[in-house]
Every structure is written in structure tokens, then in C-alpha cells.
Amino acid sequence: MLRLEDREAALAALERLLLESWRGFDRARDGQPPISAELRERLARPLPERGVDAVEGLELASRVLDASIEQPRPRYLAYVGSSGLEIGVLGDALMAAHDVNVAVSAGGADLVERQVVRWIGEFVGFGSCGGVTTSGGTLANLTALTAARERAVPGVRRSGIGGRRLALYCSAEAHYSVVRAAEVLGIGSEHVRAIPVGERGAMDPAACVAAIDADRAAGIVPVAVVATAGTTLTGAVDRIDALADVCAPRDVWLHVDGAYGLPAAATETAGALFAGLDRADSATVDAHKWLFVPKACSVLLMRDPQALHATFSHQEAYIPHLEDEEPHAVDQTLEYSRPLRALKLWLAFTVHGAAAIRAAIEGNLRHARLLAQLVTDHPDLELVTEPILSAVCFRHRTADNVRLVAAVQEDARVYLAGAHVDGVACLRACFVNFRTTDDDVATTVDVVAELARAQPPAS
């Protein structure tokens, strides 16, 4: 009874709606359409006992999505969004239709995931590795740091932390997912050492050394140093090579949170910023950020894949373990039900090739430099930070920049985030979309300046 009565009509409708979406994403539109009263009423209705025609349902879903904030649009520059690579969209549909569970042995799907992990390791310069895909950077960081905890305190997964005190070390600008992992792992947020940053927002290696050595002297076990390869706010990249010099002689795990920025390691323009990546124990990349595929797809790279097995493997009657099989993913991750997230990323590299993806990243780096130059040249705007990767923070010299951010988002011809850098309120653009053009960058400056003129000066 749950088969579609007219599959062909439903697929034809879906094809039409997808094409309309993609054509709409090719160019920016003037603002965000409001949610109509009719749509609000429809989405407030109680549970339906009887359904509607599939085509009608798809049409309604498309209207809902069109009235949502859509990250694939070329002038969506807030936060670090996904640009919904078209082949990835199709890959997700195909993956969902087959509904493979990449938890225990899944045949060809297992080979795709392993190949994708190897490809990403090669693409960013991590080198030979194993690893897994996860739903996002938060889970990828948690998975890596769980393995780091097991290596720092062997057997802790079974015995528990008890009275032992553990610590993590990261930049003061690191993503909150590191603190969240510490809370989940029983390390505690109070034992996350926020290491001061120095030049260009990078963690101070000398301060990291001092923190580790002081903790060891106090009987606290260092679990891992987390280097950030592209902070969310400014795109700062920690000095991975210098932090590897800190970790190696102290036998401390070095993890690189590259959720946003690590794909830039593949470029000629920014590659040198990531020197030392091949010395890290683990690294994460959110493919749904700067590798352009739809959410959600993160890749965890592991120097020693056996570290995951030591952390997560288990024997249960409902999970067959055959001697000649590769380890099951369920013995290397926190998840049991695992969609084949790797398929869309595999298709992205298979269909477009690494060179095209690398060129798109280079294009975003160039857009950041272009915006910085346009801001510098504008008499009413000023840079708050020089771009390191593809994030640009800037402000209006006389307007109330907090109110200006709200005005820009309400206007919605471009979509920027608000930020505070060293206490200074500013606007933040981040370029991670293959659809964005030079004209979109220029329009961003024009819209900000226009909306600022309509505001009273800041008091």
C-alpha cells in the first residue's frame, strides 16, 4: 500500500523541481520570499489520516524549501554553508533509494567509503591513512578524541575515568565542538586549555608546551592537542608543524580540526599554511562545506586505523565477525545505522575530478581577496581582518554594525553573518560556494554601503 501509484509522474515532477532549483541557483535573486499565510496554515495542520497525490506533496515540499534560507544560493555568504553540488544531490537520491547500511559488511559500499577516505587523505596531503565518514565535524572530532583518550589512558572505555584528571589543548578560537567532546568524554569543559593565539590568530606553540608540561607536573593526563585548520570566525590556521614538534616528544595525540579549512591544503595559494599535516594522528574535513557536496558528509582521517578499532570494537551475537573480513564500520565508529554518505563525495571526484574541485576552492580564495580589496578601496568600509582563507571580516566606519547585519539579512539580496573580532562588531562573509561570481562579490559591497546609508549614524 505504500508504493507510489504513479512512479513515473512522481519522478517527472521531481526532475522538474530539481531543474527549477538548480536554474534558480545559477543566479542570485532579489531577496528572500516571505512565508505566505497559506503556507503557514498548511504547515500548522494536524496529523493527516489520508495522504495526497505524490506530485502534490512534492510541489508543497518545494514551496517550503523555496521559502527557507537556502545555502546553495551564490550570495549566501553567512557561516560556512554547503553549496549543494548537483551530482551530490543525485548521489544522495540514489543512495537513499538503495538504503545501504554501512555498519557491518556491505559489499561494494564498503569499498567506496574506503576509497573516499584514501582520496581525501591524498587530496589534502594527509598521506596514507584509514578512517571513516561521519555526519559532521562535531561527530568526527568526538570520534577522533575518543580514540585519543583510549591511547592516553588504555582501557578507559571499560574502566571509566574514575579519579583521573585528563585535559585537552586547543586554540582560544577553536570550534565549540572540542569543548563539547570534552564534556561528553568525561574530560570536562574546565579541563579544555584555551591556548592564547598569536600572529594571524594561530595558537601559540610555546604556550601549548607550557600548558602540557604544567598539567603533567600536576598529575593531569594530556589527551590531545587540537590544531584548528581554518577557524570559523577568521579562517586562522594553527601552525601544525610546530604543534607536531610539541606533541611528538611528549607522546601526545595531535588532531587537526579541518572541518572548514582543510580542503584549501590542496591549493597552490594556501597549501603552505598546512605544513605538518602529514605528521598529525588524525584530521577531519567536512565535505559538505568546502568540498561542496550536500549535507551531511564529514571525513575522519586516521594515521593508525587500528586506533579506532581499539576504541570501538565489540563482540555481540547480532554482529557477525568473520576472520577474513575487513573490520566492520560499527567497530570503528559511534554509529550503528550509517547511510553511505561517502557516495556523493565519491561521485563528486569521479564526475568532476580533483583538478576541478581544487580550482573551485582557488576561486573562493580569490573571491575573499577581491572582497578585501573592494572593502579597502571603499571610503566608508574597513577590513577588520585580512583574509587568511576565504573568510573576510569587515565593518562600516560610521554605521551601527550590529544593526547593519540585521538590515542586510532582512534585505536578503546578500546574506552575511554578524561577528565580533577582538570586541569589534563587524560583518563576516565566507566564500565556500562554487556558484559565487565576481559580480556577487561586488554586489555585496554595494548592498552593505546602500543599507548603511539608510541608517542613522551610530551613537
Short mmCIF file of C-alpha atoms in Angstrom, two decimals:
data_model
loop_
_atom_site.label_atom_id
_atom_site.label_comp_id
_atom_site.label_asym_id
_atom_site.label_seq_id
_atom_site.Cartn_x
_atom_site.Cartn_y
_atom_site.Cartn_z
CA MET A 1 0.00 0.00 0.00
CA LEU A 2 2.99 2.33 0.40
CA ARG A 3 4.20 2.03 -3.19
CA LEU A 4 3.67 5.15 -5.25
CA GLU A 5 0.73 4.72 -7.57
CA ASP A 6 2.42 6.60 -10.39
CA ARG A 7 6.20 6.42 -10.01
CA GLU A 8 6.84 7.91 -13.43
CA ALA A 9 4.76 11.00 -12.69
CA ALA A 10 6.45 11.47 -9.31
CA LEU A 11 9.92 11.17 -10.85
CA ALA A 12 8.99 13.57 -13.64
CA ALA A 13 7.80 16.09 -11.05
CA LEU A 14 10.98 15.66 -9.04
CA GLU A 15 13.13 16.15 -12.15
CA ARG A 16 11.24 19.35 -12.98
CA LEU A 17 11.57 20.69 -9.43
CA LEU A 18 15.27 19.89 -9.25
CA LEU A 19 15.94 21.61 -12.56
CA GLU A 20 13.98 24.66 -11.43
CA SER A 21 16.03 24.77 -8.23
CA TRP A 22 19.37 24.43 -9.99
CA ARG A 23 18.49 27.05 -12.59
CA GLY A 24 17.39 29.35 -9.79
CA PHE A 25 20.70 28.83 -8.00
CA ASP A 26 22.65 29.80 -11.13
CA ARG A 27 21.92 33.47 -10.41
CA ALA A 28 21.19 35.38 -7.24
CA ARG A 29 17.63 36.54 -6.64
CA ASP A 30 16.48 39.85 -5.20
CA GLY A 31 15.75 38.96 -1.61
CA GLN A 32 14.16 36.08 0.28
CA PRO A 33 10.46 35.36 -0.47
CA PRO A 34 8.24 35.58 2.62
CA ILE A 35 6.34 32.62 4.01
CA SER A 36 2.79 33.06 2.73
CA ALA A 37 -0.22 32.91 5.03
CA GLU A 38 -1.47 29.90 3.08
CA LEU A 39 1.79 28.03 3.59
CA ARG A 40 1.84 28.85 7.31
CA GLU A 41 -1.70 27.49 7.61
CA ARG A 42 -0.78 24.34 5.71
CA LEU A 43 2.22 23.70 7.97
CA ALA A 44 0.13 24.14 11.12
CA ARG A 45 -2.39 21.40 10.25
CA PRO A 46 -2.70 18.29 12.47
CA LEU A 47 -1.53 14.80 11.51
CA PRO A 48 -3.23 13.72 8.27
CA GLU A 49 -5.09 10.42 8.27
CA ARG A 50 -5.24 10.32 4.49
CA GLY A 51 -2.49 11.37 2.13
CA VAL A 52 -2.36 13.38 -1.08
CA ASP A 53 -1.01 12.65 -4.52
CA ALA A 54 2.80 12.36 -4.61
CA VAL A 55 3.15 15.18 -7.12
CA GLU A 56 1.11 17.48 -4.88
CA GLY A 57 3.28 16.50 -1.91
CA LEU A 58 6.49 17.23 -3.84
CA GLU A 59 5.14 20.59 -5.01
CA LEU A 60 4.35 21.52 -1.41
CA ALA A 61 7.81 20.44 -0.26
CA SER A 62 9.41 22.57 -2.97
CA ARG A 63 7.43 25.62 -1.83
CA VAL A 64 8.57 25.05 1.76
CA LEU A 65 12.20 24.82 0.69
CA ASP A 66 11.94 27.89 -1.54
CA ALA A 67 10.70 29.86 1.47
CA SER A 68 13.66 28.65 3.56
CA ILE A 69 17.15 30.14 3.84
CA GLU A 70 18.98 28.24 1.10
CA GLN A 71 22.73 27.91 1.41
CA PRO A 72 23.34 26.84 -2.22
CA ARG A 73 22.46 30.35 -3.43
CA PRO A 74 25.53 32.22 -4.76
CA ARG A 75 25.19 35.19 -2.39
CA TYR A 76 24.68 33.15 0.75
CA LEU A 77 27.94 34.12 2.47
CA ALA A 78 27.00 33.67 6.11
CA TYR A 79 28.61 31.00 8.28
CA VAL A 80 30.26 28.11 6.40
CA GLY A 81 27.49 26.69 4.27
CA SER A 82 27.04 23.91 1.77
CA SER A 83 26.59 24.69 -1.89
CA GLY A 84 24.71 21.50 -2.75
CA LEU A 85 26.82 20.13 -5.62
CA GLU A 86 24.39 18.81 -8.21
CA ILE A 87 26.00 15.40 -8.68
CA GLY A 88 25.95 15.07 -4.89
CA VAL A 89 22.20 15.70 -4.84
CA LEU A 90 21.70 12.91 -7.35
CA GLY A 91 24.05 10.68 -5.39
CA ASP A 92 22.00 11.24 -2.23
CA ALA A 93 18.82 10.26 -4.07
CA LEU A 94 20.40 7.08 -5.41
CA MET A 95 21.92 6.26 -2.03
CA ALA A 96 18.57 6.73 -0.28
CA ALA A 97 16.80 4.52 -2.81
CA HIS A 98 19.20 1.62 -2.14
CA ASP A 99 19.31 2.45 1.59
CA VAL A 100 22.54 0.53 2.21
CA ASN A 101 23.62 0.37 5.86
CA VAL A 102 27.39 0.84 6.04
CA ALA A 103 27.72 -0.58 9.54
CA VAL A 104 28.57 -4.23 9.02
CA SER A 105 29.82 -5.74 5.77
CA ALA A 106 28.02 -4.01 2.90
CA GLY A 107 29.95 -5.19 -0.16
CA GLY A 108 30.72 -2.54 -2.76
CA ALA A 109 29.59 0.27 -0.46
CA ASP A 110 32.45 -0.57 1.93
CA LEU A 111 34.94 -0.21 -0.91
CA VAL A 112 33.52 3.20 -1.88
CA GLU A 113 33.90 4.53 1.66
CA ARG A 114 37.48 3.26 1.98
CA GLN A 115 38.38 4.73 -1.41
CA VAL A 116 36.90 8.11 -0.49
CA VAL A 117 38.92 8.19 2.74
CA ARG A 118 42.10 7.43 0.79
CA TRP A 119 41.24 10.05 -1.84
CA ILE A 120 40.67 12.78 0.76
CA GLY A 121 43.91 11.87 2.52
CA GLU A 122 45.73 12.26 -0.80
CA PHE A 123 43.85 15.43 -1.79
CA VAL A 124 44.71 17.40 1.36
CA GLY A 125 48.20 15.93 1.86
CA PHE A 126 47.49 13.90 4.99
CA GLY A 127 49.10 10.89 3.35
CA SER A 128 48.47 7.20 3.81
CA CYS A 129 45.58 6.65 6.19
CA GLY A 130 42.41 4.90 7.12
CA GLY A 131 39.28 6.39 8.59
CA VAL A 132 35.52 6.69 8.31
CA THR A 133 32.82 9.11 7.23
CA THR A 134 30.52 10.71 9.79
CA SER A 135 27.53 13.04 9.84
CA GLY A 136 29.59 16.16 10.53
CA GLY A 137 32.62 17.74 12.14
CA THR A 138 31.26 17.51 15.69
CA LEU A 139 30.90 13.74 15.49
CA ALA A 140 34.19 13.40 13.60
CA ASN A 141 36.05 15.37 16.27
CA LEU A 142 34.35 13.35 19.02
CA THR A 143 35.31 10.09 17.31
CA ALA A 144 38.96 11.12 16.94
CA LEU A 145 39.22 12.40 20.51
CA THR A 146 37.61 9.22 21.85
CA ALA A 147 40.45 7.31 20.20
CA ALA A 148 42.97 9.78 21.62
CA ARG A 149 41.54 9.27 25.11
CA GLU A 150 41.86 5.49 24.77
CA ARG A 151 45.50 5.82 23.75
CA ALA A 152 46.26 8.27 26.57
CA VAL A 153 44.57 6.06 29.18
CA PRO A 154 44.44 2.49 27.82
CA GLY A 155 41.31 0.65 28.90
CA VAL A 156 39.40 3.80 29.89
CA ARG A 157 36.50 2.80 27.65
CA ARG A 158 35.80 -0.05 30.06
CA SER A 159 37.16 1.10 33.40
CA GLY A 160 35.98 4.72 33.14
CA ILE A 161 37.92 7.80 34.09
CA GLY A 162 37.45 7.30 37.81
CA GLY A 163 39.50 9.80 39.76
CA ARG A 164 41.91 10.50 36.91
CA ARG A 165 42.19 14.02 35.56
CA LEU A 166 42.54 14.50 31.80
CA ALA A 167 43.00 17.58 29.61
CA LEU A 168 42.66 18.78 26.01
CA TYR A 169 44.56 21.67 24.41
CA CYS A 170 43.26 23.89 21.63
CA SER A 171 43.30 27.44 20.35
CA ALA A 172 41.20 30.01 22.15
CA GLU A 173 39.48 30.36 18.75
CA ALA A 174 38.76 26.63 18.33
CA HIS A 175 35.28 25.40 17.47
CA TYR A 176 32.95 24.64 20.39
CA SER A 177 32.74 21.01 19.25
CA VAL A 178 36.09 20.46 21.01
CA VAL A 179 34.60 21.61 24.32
CA ARG A 180 31.51 19.53 23.65
CA ALA A 181 33.67 16.45 23.06
CA ALA A 182 35.46 17.06 26.36
CA GLU A 183 32.11 17.21 28.14
CA VAL A 184 30.84 14.01 26.51
CA LEU A 185 34.10 12.13 27.14
CA GLY A 186 34.16 12.97 30.83
CA ILE A 187 37.24 15.17 30.47
CA GLY A 188 35.17 18.20 31.39
CA SER A 189 34.98 21.62 29.78
CA GLU A 190 37.04 23.05 32.65
CA HIS A 191 39.93 20.87 31.51
CA VAL A 192 39.97 22.23 27.97
CA ARG A 193 43.00 24.51 27.89
CA ALA A 194 42.23 27.51 25.66
CA ILE A 195 45.73 28.32 24.43
CA PRO A 196 46.30 32.01 23.52
CA VAL A 197 46.65 32.91 19.87
CA GLY A 198 49.42 34.96 18.35
CA GLU A 199 50.22 36.13 14.86
CA ARG A 200 47.34 35.76 12.37
CA GLY A 201 45.17 34.10 15.02
CA ALA A 202 47.23 30.90 15.29
CA MET A 203 47.73 29.01 18.55
CA ASP A 204 50.95 29.87 20.39
CA PRO A 205 53.06 26.65 20.41
CA ALA A 206 55.18 27.84 23.36
CA ALA A 207 52.04 28.43 25.44
CA CYS A 208 50.83 24.96 24.46
CA VAL A 209 54.10 23.43 25.68
CA ALA A 210 53.79 25.27 28.98
CA ALA A 211 50.21 24.09 29.49
CA ILE A 212 51.02 20.43 28.75
CA ASP A 213 54.11 20.38 30.96
CA ALA A 214 52.30 22.11 33.83
CA ASP A 215 49.45 19.61 33.66
CA ARG A 216 51.81 16.64 33.60
CA ALA A 217 53.61 18.01 36.66
CA ALA A 218 50.23 18.29 38.41
CA GLY A 219 49.31 14.69 37.60
CA ILE A 220 46.89 15.57 34.79
CA VAL A 221 46.99 13.34 31.69
CA PRO A 222 47.22 15.22 28.34
CA VAL A 223 44.82 13.55 25.91
CA ALA A 224 45.32 15.55 22.71
CA VAL A 225 46.26 18.85 21.14
CA VAL A 226 43.62 20.02 18.68
CA ALA A 227 45.02 22.21 15.91
CA THR A 228 42.43 24.22 14.02
CA ALA A 229 42.91 24.34 10.26
CA GLY A 230 40.64 27.26 9.50
CA THR A 231 38.82 28.84 12.44
CA THR A 232 35.16 29.51 11.87
CA LEU A 233 35.45 33.22 12.63
CA THR A 234 38.50 34.36 10.66
CA GLY A 235 39.89 31.28 8.89
CA ALA A 236 43.06 31.24 11.01
CA VAL A 237 45.25 28.15 10.62
CA ASP A 238 47.28 26.85 13.54
CA ARG A 239 50.95 26.01 12.87
CA ILE A 240 50.56 22.25 12.52
CA ASP A 241 54.28 21.57 12.04
CA ALA A 242 55.19 23.48 15.21
CA LEU A 243 52.46 21.71 17.17
CA ALA A 244 53.71 18.34 15.87
CA ASP A 245 57.09 19.32 17.33
CA VAL A 246 55.28 19.90 20.64
CA CYS A 247 53.35 16.63 20.59
CA ALA A 248 55.84 14.10 19.23
CA PRO A 249 58.43 14.17 22.04
CA ARG A 250 55.66 14.25 24.67
CA ASP A 251 53.71 11.38 23.10
CA VAL A 252 50.55 13.48 22.88
CA TRP A 253 47.97 12.89 20.16
CA LEU A 254 47.77 15.65 17.53
CA HIS A 255 44.34 16.10 15.99
CA VAL A 256 43.62 18.62 13.22
CA ASP A 257 40.11 20.04 13.09
CA GLY A 258 39.96 20.97 9.42
CA ALA A 259 36.18 20.87 9.12
CA TYR A 260 36.11 24.19 7.27
CA GLY A 261 39.58 24.99 6.03
CA LEU A 262 41.45 21.77 5.29
CA PRO A 263 40.41 21.46 1.62
CA ALA A 264 42.50 24.59 0.97
CA ALA A 265 45.56 22.45 1.72
CA ALA A 266 45.10 21.10 -1.81
CA THR A 267 45.64 24.53 -3.40
CA GLU A 268 48.78 26.27 -4.55
CA THR A 269 47.63 29.53 -2.97
CA ALA A 270 47.11 28.27 0.59
CA GLY A 271 48.78 24.87 0.73
CA ALA A 272 51.85 26.05 2.64
CA LEU A 273 49.67 27.07 5.61
CA PHE A 274 49.06 23.39 6.35
CA ALA A 275 52.67 22.20 6.55
CA GLY A 276 52.98 19.33 9.00
CA LEU A 277 49.58 17.81 8.29
CA ASP A 278 51.31 14.56 7.37
CA ARG A 279 52.58 14.37 10.98
CA ALA A 280 49.13 14.52 12.62
CA ASP A 281 47.47 11.49 14.20
CA SER A 282 44.03 12.41 12.88
CA ALA A 283 42.20 15.09 10.92
CA THR A 284 38.65 15.98 9.99
CA VAL A 285 37.19 17.51 6.84
CA ASP A 286 33.55 18.50 6.37
CA ALA A 287 32.92 17.67 2.73
CA HIS A 288 29.58 19.50 2.98
CA LYS A 289 31.49 22.73 3.50
CA TRP A 290 34.41 23.38 1.14
CA LEU A 291 34.14 20.21 -0.95
CA PHE A 292 30.70 21.45 -1.99
CA VAL A 293 28.57 18.29 -1.51
CA PRO A 294 25.16 18.43 0.24
CA LYS A 295 24.89 17.89 3.99
CA ALA A 296 25.83 15.80 5.76
CA CYS A 297 29.24 14.30 5.00
CA SER A 298 32.37 14.58 7.11
CA VAL A 299 35.55 12.54 6.72
CA LEU A 300 37.77 11.46 9.60
CA LEU A 301 41.34 10.62 8.56
CA MET A 302 43.33 8.36 10.90
CA ARG A 303 47.08 7.77 10.75
CA ASP A 304 46.60 4.44 12.56
CA PRO A 305 43.21 2.93 11.69
CA GLN A 306 43.73 0.33 14.42
CA ALA A 307 43.28 3.12 16.97
CA LEU A 308 39.59 3.26 16.04
CA HIS A 309 39.28 -0.50 16.34
CA ALA A 310 40.88 -0.42 19.79
CA THR A 311 38.39 2.24 20.83
CA PHE A 312 35.10 0.98 19.42
CA SER A 313 35.34 -2.75 18.59
CA HIS A 314 32.98 -5.08 20.43
CA GLN A 315 31.63 -8.61 20.22
CA GLU A 316 27.89 -9.09 20.07
CA ALA A 317 25.89 -12.06 18.83
CA TYR A 318 23.98 -9.88 16.38
CA ILE A 319 27.19 -8.65 14.68
CA PRO A 320 28.94 -11.46 12.80
CA HIS A 321 32.74 -11.19 12.67
CA LEU A 322 34.41 -13.31 10.00
CA GLU A 323 38.17 -13.68 10.17
CA ASP A 324 38.82 -12.86 6.52
CA GLU A 325 36.67 -9.68 6.51
CA GLU A 326 37.83 -6.11 6.86
CA PRO A 327 36.79 -4.57 10.22
CA HIS A 328 33.16 -3.50 10.32
CA ALA A 329 32.48 0.24 10.43
CA VAL A 330 30.41 -0.33 13.55
CA ASP A 331 33.67 -1.39 15.24
CA GLN A 332 35.29 1.91 14.26
CA THR A 333 32.57 4.50 14.87
CA LEU A 334 29.90 5.61 17.31
CA GLU A 335 27.11 4.83 14.85
CA TYR A 336 25.16 1.68 14.05
CA SER A 337 22.80 2.89 11.33
CA ARG A 338 25.10 4.52 8.77
CA PRO A 339 23.95 5.76 5.36
CA LEU A 340 26.52 5.67 2.57
CA ARG A 341 27.44 9.35 2.95
CA ALA A 342 30.63 8.71 1.01
CA LEU A 343 28.73 8.08 -2.25
CA LYS A 344 28.08 11.76 -3.05
CA LEU A 345 31.70 12.64 -2.35
CA TRP A 346 32.89 9.68 -4.42
CA LEU A 347 30.67 10.87 -7.26
CA ALA A 348 31.98 14.43 -6.92
CA PHE A 349 35.56 13.32 -7.51
CA THR A 350 34.60 10.65 -10.05
CA VAL A 351 32.48 13.00 -12.20
CA HIS A 352 34.38 16.30 -11.82
CA GLY A 353 37.91 15.22 -10.92
CA ALA A 354 40.24 16.63 -8.28
CA ALA A 355 41.53 19.40 -10.56
CA ALA A 356 38.08 20.97 -10.97
CA ILE A 357 37.36 20.81 -7.25
CA ARG A 358 40.75 22.31 -6.47
CA ALA A 359 40.10 25.11 -8.97
CA ALA A 360 36.74 25.90 -7.34
CA ILE A 361 38.45 26.24 -3.95
CA GLU A 362 41.04 28.53 -5.53
CA GLY A 363 38.17 30.59 -6.91
CA ASN A 364 36.74 31.07 -3.43
CA LEU A 365 40.14 32.14 -2.11
CA ARG A 366 40.29 34.70 -4.90
CA HIS A 367 36.79 35.94 -4.03
CA ALA A 368 37.93 36.58 -0.45
CA ARG A 369 40.90 38.61 -1.68
CA LEU A 370 38.63 40.52 -4.07
CA LEU A 371 36.19 41.42 -1.30
CA ALA A 372 39.07 42.53 0.91
CA GLN A 373 40.34 44.80 -1.87
CA LEU A 374 36.89 46.26 -2.57
CA VAL A 375 36.40 46.96 1.13
CA THR A 376 39.84 48.57 1.38
CA ASP A 377 39.08 50.77 -1.62
CA HIS A 378 35.68 51.88 -0.27
CA PRO A 379 35.76 55.15 1.72
CA ASP A 380 33.08 54.03 4.21
CA LEU A 381 34.27 50.45 4.87
CA GLU A 382 37.31 48.94 6.51
CA LEU A 383 38.77 45.47 6.99
CA VAL A 384 38.75 44.04 10.49
CA THR A 385 40.94 41.08 9.48
CA GLU A 386 42.94 40.35 6.36
CA PRO A 387 41.66 37.12 4.78
CA ILE A 388 43.73 34.03 5.60
CA LEU A 389 41.49 31.57 3.78
CA SER A 390 38.04 32.52 2.46
CA ALA A 391 36.52 34.34 5.46
CA VAL A 392 36.50 38.15 5.45
CA CYS A 393 35.51 40.30 8.42
CA PHE A 394 34.82 43.98 7.72
CA ARG A 395 32.83 46.87 9.12
CA HIS A 396 31.24 50.16 8.21
CA ARG A 397 33.15 53.08 9.67
CA THR A 398 30.15 55.09 10.94
CA ALA A 399 27.09 52.81 10.99
CA ASP A 400 25.94 50.63 13.89
CA ASN A 401 27.34 47.38 12.53
CA VAL A 402 25.08 45.13 14.64
CA ARG A 403 22.01 46.83 13.20
CA LEU A 404 23.62 46.79 9.77
CA VAL A 405 23.97 42.99 9.89
CA ALA A 406 20.27 42.70 10.76
CA ALA A 407 19.37 45.04 7.89
CA VAL A 408 21.47 43.01 5.42
CA GLN A 409 19.84 39.75 6.49
CA GLU A 410 16.35 41.23 6.32
CA ASP A 411 17.06 42.72 2.88
CA ALA A 412 18.47 39.31 1.79
CA ARG A 413 19.91 40.33 -1.56
CA VAL A 414 23.11 39.04 0.01
CA TYR A 415 23.27 37.06 3.23
CA LEU A 416 26.10 37.84 5.65
CA ALA A 417 26.77 36.84 9.24
CA GLY A 418 27.48 39.11 12.13
CA ALA A 419 30.65 38.65 14.18
CA HIS A 420 32.77 40.19 16.91
CA VAL A 421 36.52 40.17 16.41
CA ASP A 422 38.55 41.39 19.39
CA GLY A 423 35.41 43.07 20.65
CA VAL A 424 34.72 44.86 17.36
CA ALA A 425 31.28 44.29 15.82
CA CYS A 426 31.54 43.54 12.12
CA LEU A 427 30.08 41.76 9.11
CA ARG A 428 31.50 38.43 8.02
CA ALA A 429 31.47 36.83 4.60
CA CYS A 430 32.73 33.31 3.94
CA PHE A 431 33.20 32.01 0.40
CA VAL A 432 32.66 28.25 0.04
CA ASN A 433 30.27 28.17 -2.92
CA PHE A 434 31.24 27.17 -6.43
CA ARG A 435 28.37 29.28 -7.83
CA THR A 436 29.58 32.63 -6.44
CA THR A 437 30.89 35.10 -9.04
CA ASP A 438 32.95 38.30 -9.03
CA ASP A 439 29.71 40.21 -9.60
CA ASP A 440 28.26 38.68 -6.44
CA VAL A 441 31.29 39.91 -4.51
CA ALA A 442 30.93 43.43 -5.89
CA THR A 443 27.20 43.42 -5.14
CA THR A 444 27.95 42.51 -1.53
CA VAL A 445 29.89 45.75 -1.05
CA ASP A 446 27.24 47.78 -2.88
CA VAL A 447 24.37 46.39 -0.79
CA VAL A 448 26.17 46.91 2.52
CA ALA A 449 27.04 50.50 1.63
CA GLU A 450 23.49 51.23 0.41
CA LEU A 451 21.85 49.85 3.56
CA ALA A 452 24.32 51.69 5.79
CA ARG A 453 23.36 55.00 4.16
CA ALA A 454 19.73 54.34 5.08
CA GLN A 455 20.62 54.04 8.77
CA PRO A 456 21.21 56.85 11.24
CA PRO A 457 24.88 57.09 12.28
CA ALA A 458 25.97 55.05 15.28
CA SER A 459 25.87 57.00 18.52
#
